[in-house]
């Protein structure tokens, strides 16, 4: 097994610097930190994270709180699995532990005690919404000046750190693509407005229509809850208004695929009768028939970025002074489901 001295020699730094980097203690230049981490990876060097954390009076754990949804296998969903993969990479590189905790969505959750008795050092919140019951727990953490970050949700409390995606711009580009492909009667199937990505995607949809001189029509807007089942349910309303639609933008791939499947059962051809564009660019998007055009959202990079920024700031966390906000770019991936109108 490699030693700390060997890591220091390979990285060209002192053993003390290796200790600071791997224990997350003290100021270290980013270039130096990356060099040390790369040397540790090459040598397969594993620090004794538990002993190091006790020496610092910490647990050595990053907590991730996610919603418990009955009958939904969260770890098999693209959204959560990609984020957790990114978080896990950053945590592993720092020799820390990852503690997963569940909360009931749409109910109050007290995050603050999780930091007591050195159970977790910092917290990442996944799947949060703007419901007052959920916002209360976020405000409590902010009031205490605790180190935490939300992924893919912008809280109404500016003291909550966040790492999000450029949903408005991604949605604008998706609808612009449909317009450039010859479609004019473009509908929108959205998720719950309590989630900030829903509001941002709707803003992008509206913006693209306005820029093209097209008037939004409330009759072309439909509601779901981000599940495939809700996409199937929405198919009934979409089918009833099919004469007033030639394309539809859907706020995530799960709903888009459910909608596509249910419409096919009614004899609707995609894209001949209705072009469909999804959002997320999940693994399933390229596998459905026809392959689904989708806005690629970098969930893995969002998870990694959130963990890195949070853990980098942890040794010198100063409450609201340490709060950060980052927005990662999205990308439109064009496939057959939105082929140019013939």
PDB file of C-alpha atoms in Angstrom, residues 184-190 205 209 214-223 237-238 241 243-249:
ATOM      1  CA  UNK A 184     -45.990  26.577 -35.293  1.00  0.00           C
ATOM      2  CA  UNK A 185     -48.710  25.088 -33.063  1.00  0.00           C
ATOM      3  CA  UNK A 186     -46.420  24.030 -30.239  1.00  0.00           C
ATOM      4  CA  UNK A 187     -47.796  22.720 -26.965  1.00  0.00           C
ATOM      5  CA  UNK A 188     -46.103  22.311 -23.586  1.00  0.00           C
ATOM      6  CA  UNK A 189     -46.453  19.514 -21.002  1.00  0.00           C
ATOM      7  CA  UNK A 190     -44.940  20.688 -17.717  1.00  0.00           C
ATOM      8  CA  UNK A 205     -41.066  27.979 -23.788  1.00  0.00           C
ATOM      9  CA  UNK A 209     -42.708  31.730 -28.836  1.00  0.00           C
ATOM     10  CA  UNK A 214     -46.129  33.395 -31.892  1.00  0.00           C
ATOM     11  CA  UNK A 215     -48.825  33.958 -29.279  1.00  0.00           C
ATOM     12  CA  UNK A 216     -48.901  31.436 -26.393  1.00  0.00           C
ATOM     13  CA  UNK A 217     -52.211  29.583 -26.189  1.00  0.00           C
ATOM     14  CA  UNK A 218     -53.314  28.325 -22.734  1.00  0.00           C
ATOM     15  CA  UNK A 219     -55.238  25.520 -24.479  1.00  0.00           C
ATOM     16  CA  UNK A 220     -51.905  24.089 -25.647  1.00  0.00           C
ATOM     17  CA  UNK A 221     -50.483  23.829 -22.129  1.00  0.00           C
ATOM     18  CA  UNK A 222     -50.819  20.589 -20.166  1.00  0.00           C
ATOM     19  CA  UNK A 223     -49.898  19.471 -16.646  1.00  0.00           C
ATOM     20  CA  UNK A 237     -56.027  15.771 -23.404  1.00  0.00           C
ATOM     21  CA  UNK A 238     -53.306  16.082 -26.039  1.00  0.00           C
ATOM     22  CA  UNK A 241     -56.623  18.808 -29.088  1.00  0.00           C
ATOM     23  CA  UNK A 243     -55.996  19.311 -34.546  1.00  0.00           C
ATOM     24  CA  UNK A 244     -54.661  22.388 -32.764  1.00  0.00           C
ATOM     25  CA  UNK A 245     -51.142  20.945 -32.249  1.00  0.00           C
ATOM     26  CA  UNK A 246     -48.295  19.995 -34.549  1.00  0.00           C
ATOM     27  CA  UNK A 247     -45.574  19.673 -31.878  1.00  0.00           C
ATOM     28  CA  UNK A 248     -45.162  19.532 -28.120  1.00  0.00           C
ATOM     29  CA  UNK A 249     -42.282  20.256 -25.758  1.00  0.00           C
TER      30      UNK A 249
END
